[in-house]
């Protein structure tokens, strides 16, 4: 009985909890409450994931109206995996955040901050779970609005400017999406994604559909921060509160990548996107340029959060590259990297959050000598860095391995070589931080506060996961392969 | 060529020209006023394409509420600001080119729809009886796609919370005493607005209306009362307003979960549907009204920490 309702509970639990936070008010009570909520949300996605793996896709018709009248939820191998990632990240980062916001958010605003955070989680989960493309848009607005607010609540005044920049770019992105959705609806008369795929006219017959494809992919690319549409991302990640940066880096761009996968493979199909629209020629240059430019810019950053933000833009390039092959191996690489990057980048941002908590600064100078003063935090940062570079026995290596396999499968030697070369760039920017932390003497004037165990434990949980999934690869790779096959097989 | 066709030609052209005038406007106060006119013209355009529900909402929210918010923000920034400088002509050229290209692409995409538009109107009409509404728009909003509407109420709650959190920590100003003429009109207009709002909700299931325009009207009452230097909409703040803000979302969610007993979430059995929908609409109207009032008070700087006075 309750199993049938799982897809909707996944979204309703955090959505119900958010107004309760507003009514509850007290900082301590709300902080304990959100931990429970994040645990329940994670439990829900675990149940969904096991159910989908055993029995196949789950559907849910809201209000009992079947599509195309009503809105349908549909969970298959791909979004079950994504739900697990989002709610897992929330379950690790929220307990961390209940400590880290003590130094970043005024006490009397804790309940509002955490309420908005829960709405953001619900929005991202909603994008993942729904099968209705207009419902996707509504959830996208929910997650985007809440991200703007969360970013704007950063300590420095520049957080507001960063949030505003993101708001402008994000709004342009959603407008493009809405136009695309409108065009599709006018052409096909449906908003359900599986239905859309069935009624899609062939590309040579309809210019409306081609325009819809263009508007949708540009809109999602802005949200995904594909080079050169990434300009909102560095400031947003730099000035947001620690837990927000970690959570958005781990999930928001991942959900956008999922949306791109859905639109390209489920709604339009491989034939449309690759044979008619030539994505295999359009995307790789953008992806490669993104990897190269963002990694190079990262080398010259002195603010570590900004450095990691540019690294994120480069990592998005890897995911898009995986998609652009249009093959099972390429998609597996992209989806595996979605998982691995969520784990490793959130662990890096959590480590920097610990540094910020201890010192109140995150620039390269503050990192000097931290290897000795904050050994646990910096060791976690080092492991996260090795992941980014893609050293064997880390999760990052697994992603690179599948990506290079996919490139070699199509005899794209240049792309394969480029992936190896870009690891060197990552080694340089991570190397600069590691050098400062381990080979310089600490600044005697800076005093470090002790970091509570409640922040170190989530950090090490993620760091441990990034090592674990580097060696025992069957879970992420298996889930990604099932999802890739599903996408190439057509509608869910 | 009849008057209707002529209007269909002039309206879009007028919208484009007005948009350009607003963009070139150097003084912010004038730009806001023109923006409100833009909203009204837009509402007329919705009427022309047979969407009276949208026209009502556009006039109330797109022109009324948004205009009030902009004016409040403008007042807070202060009148003694340097006029903004428009983009220099060489910088404007690429913007125009890009806009024209985009507009061209969109028109190209729309041309083929001219001959064979597809719509769900027939499909919606076929199941109208099951919904308990005779207005198809209300049936879509409150039955077929009630979930989207529920989430939109969530978006509104979210934006009130977000603006309150961001603006609330940046100081507070006191309300100003208005003249007697304003007080005179206030005492007569406010109850009238409230009655019209209730009426809009009541007829929503049969004719254009519903919670969104009604809520916008109600927020007009809230704003007027605030401008009348009577702080009760905010004085309530600490006790009741918090509940009023979440009322629409809460009632909607409760109705949704209640529906879970009959199958899926938001399933409303036909015999209960009408009562539930009225209850939801009333709660949503209150929440929408109070959300906009709170947004306005935040923009004007009337809500926030008393400690931060003057910033």
PDB file of N, CA, C and O in Angstrom, chain A residues 40-91:
ATOM      1  N   UNK A  40      14.544  10.554   6.507  1.00  0.00           N
ATOM      2  CA  UNK A  40      13.338   9.950   5.942  1.00  0.00           C
ATOM      3  C   UNK A  40      13.344  10.030   4.416  1.00  0.00           C
ATOM      4  O   UNK A  40      12.969   9.076   3.725  1.00  0.00           O
ATOM      5  N   UNK A  41      13.763  11.187   3.888  1.00  0.00           N
ATOM      6  CA  UNK A  41      13.809  11.363   2.431  1.00  0.00           C
ATOM      7  C   UNK A  41      14.748  10.344   1.807  1.00  0.00           C
ATOM      8  O   UNK A  41      14.452   9.750   0.770  1.00  0.00           O
ATOM      9  N   UNK A  42      15.889  10.152   2.481  1.00  0.00           N
ATOM     10  CA  UNK A  42      16.867   9.197   1.953  1.00  0.00           C
ATOM     11  C   UNK A  42      16.297   7.779   1.999  1.00  0.00           C
ATOM     12  O   UNK A  42      16.420   7.017   1.028  1.00  0.00           O
ATOM     13  N   UNK A  43      15.644   7.454   3.110  1.00  0.00           N
ATOM     14  CA  UNK A  43      15.035   6.135   3.246  1.00  0.00           C
ATOM     15  C   UNK A  43      14.047   5.880   2.095  1.00  0.00           C
ATOM     16  O   UNK A  43      14.027   4.817   1.476  1.00  0.00           O
ATOM     17  N   UNK A  44      13.268   6.924   1.810  1.00  0.00           N
ATOM     18  CA  UNK A  44      12.266   6.834   0.751  1.00  0.00           C
ATOM     19  C   UNK A  44      12.934   6.500  -0.592  1.00  0.00           C
ATOM     20  O   UNK A  44      12.488   5.613  -1.323  1.00  0.00           O
ATOM     21  N   UNK A  45      14.036   7.195  -0.899  1.00  0.00           N
ATOM     22  CA  UNK A  45      14.685   6.954  -2.193  1.00  0.00           C
ATOM     23  C   UNK A  45      15.343   5.578  -2.219  1.00  0.00           C
ATOM     24  O   UNK A  45      15.397   4.940  -3.266  1.00  0.00           O
ATOM     25  N   UNK A  46      15.825   5.122  -1.048  1.00  0.00           N
ATOM     26  CA  UNK A  46      16.396   3.768  -0.994  1.00  0.00           C
ATOM     27  C   UNK A  46      15.328   2.726  -1.333  1.00  0.00           C
ATOM     28  O   UNK A  46      15.567   1.809  -2.130  1.00  0.00           O
ATOM     29  N   UNK A  47      14.145   2.890  -0.729  1.00  0.00           N
ATOM     30  CA  UNK A  47      13.042   1.958  -0.998  1.00  0.00           C
ATOM     31  C   UNK A  47      12.675   1.980  -2.475  1.00  0.00           C
ATOM     32  O   UNK A  47      12.469   0.937  -3.093  1.00  0.00           O
ATOM     33  N   UNK A  48      12.591   3.203  -3.038  1.00  0.00           N
ATOM     34  CA  UNK A  48      12.259   3.315  -4.459  1.00  0.00           C
ATOM     35  C   UNK A  48      13.307   2.615  -5.309  1.00  0.00           C
ATOM     36  O   UNK A  48      12.994   1.857  -6.225  1.00  0.00           O
ATOM     37  N   UNK A  49      14.579   2.860  -4.965  1.00  0.00           N
ATOM     38  CA  UNK A  49      15.668   2.287  -5.777  1.00  0.00           C
ATOM     39  C   UNK A  49      15.612   0.758  -5.765  1.00  0.00           C
ATOM     40  O   UNK A  49      15.689   0.125  -6.820  1.00  0.00           O
ATOM     41  N   UNK A  50      15.427   0.168  -4.576  1.00  0.00           N
ATOM     42  CA  UNK A  50      15.382  -1.292  -4.532  1.00  0.00           C
ATOM     43  C   UNK A  50      14.152  -1.813  -5.270  1.00  0.00           C
ATOM     44  O   UNK A  50      14.234  -2.812  -5.986  1.00  0.00           O
ATOM     45  N   UNK A  51      13.031  -1.107  -5.116  1.00  0.00           N
ATOM     46  CA  UNK A  51      11.804  -1.549  -5.790  1.00  0.00           C
ATOM     47  C   UNK A  51      11.980  -1.509  -7.306  1.00  0.00           C
ATOM     48  O   UNK A  51      11.593  -2.454  -8.011  1.00  0.00           O
ATOM     49  N   UNK A  52      12.556  -0.412  -7.812  1.00  0.00           N
ATOM     50  CA  UNK A  52      12.722  -0.274  -9.260  1.00  0.00           C
ATOM     51  C   UNK A  52      13.721  -1.301  -9.782  1.00  0.00           C
ATOM     52  O   UNK A  52      13.529  -1.899 -10.853  1.00  0.00           O
ATOM     53  N   UNK A  53      14.788  -1.558  -9.006  1.00  0.00           N
ATOM     54  CA  UNK A  53      15.777  -2.537  -9.451  1.00  0.00           C
ATOM     55  C   UNK A  53      15.164  -3.931  -9.525  1.00  0.00           C
ATOM     56  O   UNK A  53      15.445  -4.701 -10.432  1.00  0.00           O
ATOM     57  N   UNK A  54      14.285  -4.255  -8.563  1.00  0.00           N
ATOM     58  CA  UNK A  54      13.689  -5.597  -8.548  1.00  0.00           C
ATOM     59  C   UNK A  54      12.520  -5.740  -9.519  1.00  0.00           C
ATOM     60  O   UNK A  54      12.410  -6.715 -10.239  1.00  0.00           O
ATOM     61  N   UNK A  55      11.601  -4.738  -9.495  1.00  0.00           N
ATOM     62  CA  UNK A  55      10.334  -4.930 -10.213  1.00  0.00           C
ATOM     63  C   UNK A  55      10.154  -4.036 -11.432  1.00  0.00           C
ATOM     64  O   UNK A  55       9.093  -4.023 -12.024  1.00  0.00           O
ATOM     65  N   UNK A  56      11.138  -3.196 -11.761  1.00  0.00           N
ATOM     66  CA  UNK A  56      10.953  -2.306 -12.914  1.00  0.00           C
ATOM     67  C   UNK A  56      10.296  -0.993 -12.526  1.00  0.00           C
ATOM     68  O   UNK A  56      10.048  -0.722 -11.343  1.00  0.00           O
ATOM     69  N   UNK A  57       9.989  -0.182 -13.548  1.00  0.00           N
ATOM     70  CA  UNK A  57       9.571   1.207 -13.329  1.00  0.00           C
ATOM     71  C   UNK A  57       8.300   1.320 -12.483  1.00  0.00           C
ATOM     72  O   UNK A  57       7.440   0.450 -12.506  1.00  0.00           O
ATOM     73  N   UNK A  58       8.215   2.423 -11.714  1.00  0.00           N
ATOM     74  CA  UNK A  58       7.027   2.716 -10.905  1.00  0.00           C
ATOM     75  C   UNK A  58       6.326   3.928 -11.482  1.00  0.00           C
ATOM     76  O   UNK A  58       6.965   4.897 -11.871  1.00  0.00           O
ATOM     77  N   UNK A  59       4.990   3.896 -11.515  1.00  0.00           N
ATOM     78  CA  UNK A  59       4.247   5.057 -11.994  1.00  0.00           C
ATOM     79  C   UNK A  59       3.300   5.571 -10.920  1.00  0.00           C
ATOM     80  O   UNK A  59       2.969   4.845  -9.977  1.00  0.00           O
ATOM     81  N   UNK A  60       2.890   6.828 -11.036  1.00  0.00           N
ATOM     82  CA  UNK A  60       1.956   7.418 -10.070  1.00  0.00           C
ATOM     83  C   UNK A  60       1.187   8.518 -10.761  1.00  0.00           C
ATOM     84  O   UNK A  60       1.787   9.452 -11.290  1.00  0.00           O
ATOM     85  N   UNK A  61      -0.155   8.396 -10.776  1.00  0.00           N
ATOM     86  CA  UNK A  61      -0.958   9.422 -11.438  1.00  0.00           C
ATOM     87  C   UNK A  61      -1.552  10.353 -10.403  1.00  0.00           C
ATOM     88  O   UNK A  61      -2.406   9.951  -9.615  1.00  0.00           O
ATOM     89  N   UNK A  62      -1.112  11.610 -10.397  1.00  0.00           N
ATOM     90  CA  UNK A  62      -1.568  12.550  -9.385  1.00  0.00           C
ATOM     91  C   UNK A  62      -3.024  12.911  -9.602  1.00  0.00           C
ATOM     92  O   UNK A  62      -3.438  13.218 -10.717  1.00  0.00           O
ATOM     93  N   UNK A  63      -3.813  12.838  -8.527  1.00  0.00           N
ATOM     94  CA  UNK A  63      -5.225  13.149  -8.596  1.00  0.00           C
ATOM     95  C   UNK A  63      -6.014  12.081  -9.321  1.00  0.00           C
ATOM     96  O   UNK A  63      -7.205  12.254  -9.579  1.00  0.00           O
ATOM     97  N   UNK A  64      -5.358  10.972  -9.686  1.00  0.00           N
ATOM     98  CA  UNK A  64      -6.047   9.907 -10.391  1.00  0.00           C
ATOM     99  C   UNK A  64      -6.377  10.242 -11.839  1.00  0.00           C
ATOM    100  O   UNK A  64      -7.126   9.520 -12.482  1.00  0.00           O
ATOM    101  N   UNK A  65      -5.846  11.342 -12.364  1.00  0.00           N
ATOM    102  CA  UNK A  65      -6.086  11.697 -13.768  1.00  0.00           C
ATOM    103  C   UNK A  65      -4.950  11.141 -14.598  1.00  0.00           C
ATOM    104  O   UNK A  65      -3.806  11.494 -14.389  1.00  0.00           O
ATOM    105  N   UNK A  66      -5.274  10.297 -15.569  1.00  0.00           N
ATOM    106  CA  UNK A  66      -4.161   9.754 -16.343  1.00  0.00           C
ATOM    107  C   UNK A  66      -3.704  10.783 -17.384  1.00  0.00           C
ATOM    108  O   UNK A  66      -4.475  11.671 -17.755  1.00  0.00           O
ATOM    109  N   UNK A  67      -2.412  10.707 -17.804  1.00  0.00           N
ATOM    110  CA  UNK A  67      -1.959  11.618 -18.847  1.00  0.00           C
ATOM    111  C   UNK A  67      -2.749  11.362 -20.128  1.00  0.00           C
ATOM    112  O   UNK A  67      -3.210  10.245 -20.314  1.00  0.00           O
ATOM    113  N   UNK A  68      -2.952  12.319 -21.041  1.00  0.00           N
ATOM    114  CA  UNK A  68      -2.351  13.653 -21.019  1.00  0.00           C
ATOM    115  C   UNK A  68      -3.109  14.689 -20.204  1.00  0.00           C
ATOM    116  O   UNK A  68      -2.655  15.828 -20.168  1.00  0.00           O
ATOM    117  N   UNK A  69      -4.240  14.319 -19.536  1.00  0.00           N
ATOM    118  CA  UNK A  69      -4.916  15.329 -18.712  1.00  0.00           C
ATOM    119  C   UNK A  69      -4.081  15.661 -17.489  1.00  0.00           C
ATOM    120  O   UNK A  69      -3.838  16.804 -17.184  1.00  0.00           O
ATOM    121  N   UNK A  70      -3.718  14.588 -16.798  1.00  0.00           N
ATOM    122  CA  UNK A  70      -3.079  14.777 -15.506  1.00  0.00           C
ATOM    123  C   UNK A  70      -1.571  14.711 -15.561  1.00  0.00           C
ATOM    124  O   UNK A  70      -0.976  14.544 -16.623  1.00  0.00           O
ATOM    125  N   UNK A  71      -0.991  14.828 -14.386  1.00  0.00           N
ATOM    126  CA  UNK A  71       0.456  14.789 -14.249  1.00  0.00           C
ATOM    127  C   UNK A  71       0.837  13.410 -13.733  1.00  0.00           C
ATOM    128  O   UNK A  71       0.199  12.888 -12.822  1.00  0.00           O
ATOM    129  N   UNK A  72       1.866  12.850 -14.338  1.00  0.00           N
ATOM    130  CA  UNK A  72       2.279  11.509 -13.951  1.00  0.00           C
ATOM    131  C   UNK A  72       3.688  11.545 -13.386  1.00  0.00           C
ATOM    132  O   UNK A  72       4.517  12.331 -13.852  1.00  0.00           O
ATOM    133  N   UNK A  73       3.928  10.741 -12.369  1.00  0.00           N
ATOM    134  CA  UNK A  73       5.293  10.503 -11.897  1.00  0.00           C
ATOM    135  C   UNK A  73       5.742   9.162 -12.443  1.00  0.00           C
ATOM    136  O   UNK A  73       4.948   8.231 -12.497  1.00  0.00           O
ATOM    137  N   UNK A  74       6.979   9.091 -12.856  1.00  0.00           N
ATOM    138  CA  UNK A  74       7.461   7.814 -13.353  1.00  0.00           C
ATOM    139  C   UNK A  74       8.914   7.648 -12.927  1.00  0.00           C
ATOM    140  O   UNK A  74       9.743   8.495 -13.224  1.00  0.00           O
ATOM    141  N   UNK A  75       9.207   6.578 -12.218  1.00  0.00           N
ATOM    142  CA  UNK A  75      10.567   6.335 -11.756  1.00  0.00           C
ATOM    143  C   UNK A  75      11.107   5.096 -12.455  1.00  0.00           C
ATOM    144  O   UNK A  75      10.531   4.019 -12.344  1.00  0.00           O
ATOM    145  N   UNK A  76      12.201   5.274 -13.219  1.00  0.00           N
ATOM    146  CA  UNK A  76      12.835   4.129 -13.859  1.00  0.00           C
ATOM    147  C   UNK A  76      14.280   4.037 -13.370  1.00  0.00           C
ATOM    148  O   UNK A  76      14.669   4.706 -12.415  1.00  0.00           O
ATOM    149  N   UNK A  77      15.077   3.224 -14.058  1.00  0.00           N
ATOM    150  CA  UNK A  77      16.443   2.971 -13.590  1.00  0.00           C
ATOM    151  C   UNK A  77      17.256   4.262 -13.503  1.00  0.00           C
ATOM    152  O   UNK A  77      18.103   4.416 -12.633  1.00  0.00           O
ATOM    153  N   UNK A  78      17.000   5.212 -14.402  1.00  0.00           N
ATOM    154  CA  UNK A  78      17.793   6.439 -14.400  1.00  0.00           C
ATOM    155  C   UNK A  78      17.415   7.350 -13.242  1.00  0.00           C
ATOM    156  O   UNK A  78      18.265   7.744 -12.445  1.00  0.00           O
ATOM    157  N   UNK A  79      16.129   7.692 -13.127  1.00  0.00           N
ATOM    158  CA  UNK A  79      15.841   8.668 -12.072  1.00  0.00           C
ATOM    159  C   UNK A  79      15.799   8.059 -10.681  1.00  0.00           C
ATOM    160  O   UNK A  79      15.991   8.786  -9.705  1.00  0.00           O
ATOM    161  N   UNK A  80      15.637   6.750 -10.565  1.00  0.00           N
ATOM    162  CA  UNK A  80      15.768   6.136  -9.241  1.00  0.00           C
ATOM    163  C   UNK A  80      17.184   6.361  -8.721  1.00  0.00           C
ATOM    164  O   UNK A  80      17.404   6.674  -7.548  1.00  0.00           O
ATOM    165  N   UNK A  81      18.155   6.210  -9.612  1.00  0.00           N
ATOM    166  CA  UNK A  81      19.566   6.432  -9.263  1.00  0.00           C
ATOM    167  C   UNK A  81      19.787   7.890  -8.871  1.00  0.00           C
ATOM    168  O   UNK A  81      20.445   8.204  -7.876  1.00  0.00           O
ATOM    169  N   UNK A  82      19.195   8.801  -9.645  1.00  0.00           N
ATOM    170  CA  UNK A  82      19.369  10.231  -9.377  1.00  0.00           C
ATOM    171  C   UNK A  82      18.711  10.609  -8.041  1.00  0.00           C
ATOM    172  O   UNK A  82      19.286  11.387  -7.261  1.00  0.00           O
ATOM    173  N   UNK A  83      17.523  10.060  -7.763  1.00  0.00           N
ATOM    174  CA  UNK A  83      16.851  10.346  -6.486  1.00  0.00           C
ATOM    175  C   UNK A  83      17.743   9.932  -5.327  1.00  0.00           C
ATOM    176  O   UNK A  83      17.871  10.649  -4.335  1.00  0.00           O
ATOM    177  N   UNK A  84      18.374   8.763  -5.496  1.00  0.00           N
ATOM    178  CA  UNK A  84      19.266   8.256  -4.455  1.00  0.00           C
ATOM    179  C   UNK A  84      20.416   9.234  -4.227  1.00  0.00           C
ATOM    180  O   UNK A  84      20.788   9.529  -3.085  1.00  0.00           O
ATOM    181  N   UNK A  85      20.973   9.767  -5.321  1.00  0.00           N
ATOM    182  CA  UNK A  85      22.099  10.697  -5.197  1.00  0.00           C
ATOM    183  C   UNK A  85      21.652  11.983  -4.498  1.00  0.00           C
ATOM    184  O   UNK A  85      22.285  12.440  -3.540  1.00  0.00           O
ATOM    185  N   UNK A  86      20.525  12.571  -4.956  1.00  0.00           N
ATOM    186  CA  UNK A  86      20.095  13.850  -4.379  1.00  0.00           C
ATOM    187  C   UNK A  86      19.787  13.701  -2.902  1.00  0.00           C
ATOM    188  O   UNK A  86      20.288  14.446  -2.056  1.00  0.00           O
ATOM    189  N   UNK A  87      18.954  12.679  -2.574  1.00  0.00           N
ATOM    190  CA  UNK A  87      18.547  12.590  -1.176  1.00  0.00           C
ATOM    191  C   UNK A  87      19.712  12.109  -0.314  1.00  0.00           C
ATOM    192  O   UNK A  87      19.818  12.487   0.849  1.00  0.00           O
ATOM    193  N   UNK A  88      20.609  11.297  -0.888  1.00  0.00           N
ATOM    194  CA  UNK A  88      21.800  10.888  -0.147  1.00  0.00           C
ATOM    195  C   UNK A  88      22.661  12.090   0.203  1.00  0.00           C
ATOM    196  O   UNK A  88      23.124  12.245   1.334  1.00  0.00           O
ATOM    197  N   UNK A  89      22.860  12.971  -0.787  1.00  0.00           N
ATOM    198  CA  UNK A  89      23.654  14.174  -0.547  1.00  0.00           C
ATOM    199  C   UNK A  89      22.991  15.038   0.514  1.00  0.00           C
ATOM    200  O   UNK A  89      23.650  15.581   1.399  1.00  0.00           O
ATOM    201  N   UNK A  90      21.660  15.175   0.419  1.00  0.00           N
ATOM    202  CA  UNK A  90      20.955  15.985   1.417  1.00  0.00           C
ATOM    203  C   UNK A  90      21.111  15.370   2.794  1.00  0.00           C
ATOM    204  O   UNK A  90      21.319  16.082   3.785  1.00  0.00           O
ATOM    205  N   UNK A  91      21.060  14.032   2.869  1.00  0.00           N
ATOM    206  CA  UNK A  91      21.143  13.365   4.173  1.00  0.00           C
ATOM    207  C   UNK A  91      22.528  13.512   4.793  1.00  0.00           C
ATOM    208  O   UNK A  91      22.677  13.472   6.008  1.00  0.00           O
TER     209      UNK A  91
END
